[in-house]
Amino acid sequence: MIMLQNIVIGEPELLGEPVRTRLGQAAAIGVRDGKNAEVCFAANGSTAEFFCLDLWTGKCKFRAEIPGEDVVWGMTVGRDGRVYLAGDMTGVLYRYDPANPGLEKIGAHPADPFVWDLAPRGDSIFGATYPKTRIFEYDPVRSVFRDWGRADDTEHYARGIAADERFLYVGLGSTAGLVRIDLSDGSRTKIDVPGVTGRQGFVERLWVCGNHLVFQVQKAHMYVLDLATNRIVDRFEADGYACADTADGADIAAGGAGPNAGLRLYFTKGNALFRWEGAGEVRQVAALPMGACDGKLRIKAMAWVNRREDAAGRVLAIVTSYGECFLYDPAAGETRRVELEIEPKPVQVQALAAVGEGHLFVGGYQRGLALWNLQENRREWELLHFPQSEGIASGDDGSVYFGTYTQACIYRFDPRKPLEPRPGFKGAGANPEFRFGIGEGQDRPFAIASGDGYVFFGTVPDYGLLDGALTIHRPETGEIRVYPGIVPKQSIVSLAYRDGVVYGGSSIEGGLGSVPVHDRAELFAFDVREGRLLHRFKPEIPGIDVPPKMIGGLAVGPDGLLWGIAWGTVFAYDRASMRLVKSRVCLPSDYRGPLYRPPALRFGPDGLMYTELARKFVVIDPETLDFRVIDEEPFGHLTLGPDGDLYQAKWSQLYRRKVVRPADGGA
């Protein structure tokens, strides 16, 4: 084996920004008048960007970067006609004035820096935040902020907000709830929603329509609540946005609504527009010609706009998270698509894997997938709207598997076949192809391993839940076995396979919004054919400074040992007895950030281990456990390329580090 001190690792060489998406999580429609109607859109990116576009032509009228933000969730139009927005990192509220185009930094609001939603009330703008469900108000007349404190003392997410003349209504998660805040005295009242309150999930996207509150639960169902009686009037399936078919917010008729009485709601499901007419009456009114390869429209804004011409009547403007815009004319029963001038933007790398000969797969946050050609240093192809990949790895037949968020959906790409994106990545010939959803309350498949015709997935559960799962898939037969809670109340974040046994490491953390109940991570060994747990235990590592909170980077080395990482510590176990053979505390265990993504551990062609220890780039001699810290700075990802060089990502940028080994003619 090459001696540790003899290898030469070059400085990072910037290759480019491989993964892009055309995506935004916030939009608004300005309705000053029909002729000057505008779409405002915040595009995700390594730096998020604000766009103002003509609604009728899609032409860009103004654009500006949003410093320090990569995603914006909160955007609304105030009573003053100006657009207010806030992101998820800096806690800064911005304002755009369509009469005097420019993005104005108002200042930092007093609540949590992550803003989920904004809503107007009178002259003021209210915001709902994470992780302490705090509510803030900005009064543009007096140019002052006010902190209204927590909407709830136990939950983390204030995901949606709406207001009427007296109250604020706040949707909570990850245990679903609905809170009413009296603006006269700040008192809180919890509103019980039967079948929803107290269950895992979210109440979000809230609108006040007259004397009723419309809100969404779990991105799948829309509820209509009578605010006078706190009684649910109706519940119907919807993908996530509703818009009233009234100019003045007319209320639902007493005792329910018939086809011609009171409020009607427009909403989307799949790729179609529907109208709710009360009392369980729902009908489709139009198909919306999606361009994105997705099964849902993912609406971010809907509003009625007066016609641009002098003719009377209105059209319904609809904007999706993919920057698509549709204009529905109810009088003509027609829908027109408007192409918005929003080009794809580079986004943060979320997953990085060297697969096959001379290529890297690069997944983006919160969407996007790219195949990067290492020989030509270029993007060979890209899928702008591919779901967020948490883990990427090869099966032993050469196929590439993607574990994606949300709902732990698994996709497969066959590199021997041409790229063929189909709607929803489903149907004959689709490549990549949706294979299955793991279910069982799982959400994020960070860990993937394969061997002997099997592919294995380890998952972090959904928001607020604690039990991760081991999933065993046999592509040849279609077999899928899911074992939730294999390490009770912990996530499964690392996997390795050899000789009929899959080995796993856990994290004490569950889904976002949950609170760990254990203080030590565990290792396990599972017999694949018999479906039987062979070992499960808490590793005892001599001299370790902090008991492991996450076991990551599992790999079976050339020596046959099971190697792994516990933050700043490396260790190796005998696989037959699961007895500790060797270990070394290399760096302090100062655990920081979410404990989900397993640190990289790769064996190079020189027999050395290239690893992430304590968020640093470290090379280790597996015989002596001597090590070298190559990079002190935190970085996002590390993988060993088919050329023997190292590739790593920082935010949206991909770097290569040449490795010169004595066998290559180097030092």
Short mmCIF file of C-alpha atoms in Angstrom, two decimals, residues 204-207 215-217 219-222 237-242 267-269 296 298-300 302:
data_model
loop_
_atom_site.label_atom_id
_atom_site.label_comp_id
_atom_site.label_asym_id
_atom_site.label_seq_id
_atom_site.Cartn_x
_atom_site.Cartn_y
_atom_site.Cartn_z
CA GLU A 204 -50.54 25.39 6.02
CA ARG A 205 -51.63 27.73 3.24
CA LEU A 206 -54.41 29.64 4.93
CA TRP A 207 -56.91 32.12 3.45
CA PHE A 215 -56.50 25.84 4.70
CA GLN A 216 -54.51 22.84 3.52
CA VAL A 217 -53.46 19.72 5.42
CA LYS A 219 -50.43 19.01 0.83
CA ALA A 220 -53.34 16.76 -0.09
CA HIS A 221 -56.61 18.05 1.37
CA MET A 222 -58.29 21.42 1.55
CA GLU A 237 -58.63 16.72 -2.30
CA ALA A 238 -56.36 19.45 -3.65
CA ASP A 239 -52.66 19.87 -4.35
CA GLY A 240 -52.23 23.03 -2.43
CA TYR A 241 -53.73 26.37 -3.45
CA ALA A 242 -57.20 27.90 -3.47
CA PHE A 267 -57.95 24.91 -6.97
CA THR A 268 -55.63 22.49 -8.75
CA LYS A 269 -55.15 18.75 -8.57
CA LYS A 296 -48.45 18.17 -9.79
CA ARG A 298 -47.35 23.06 -7.33
CA ILE A 299 -49.15 26.41 -7.42
CA LYS A 300 -47.53 29.41 -5.74
CA MET A 302 -53.52 32.56 -8.03
#
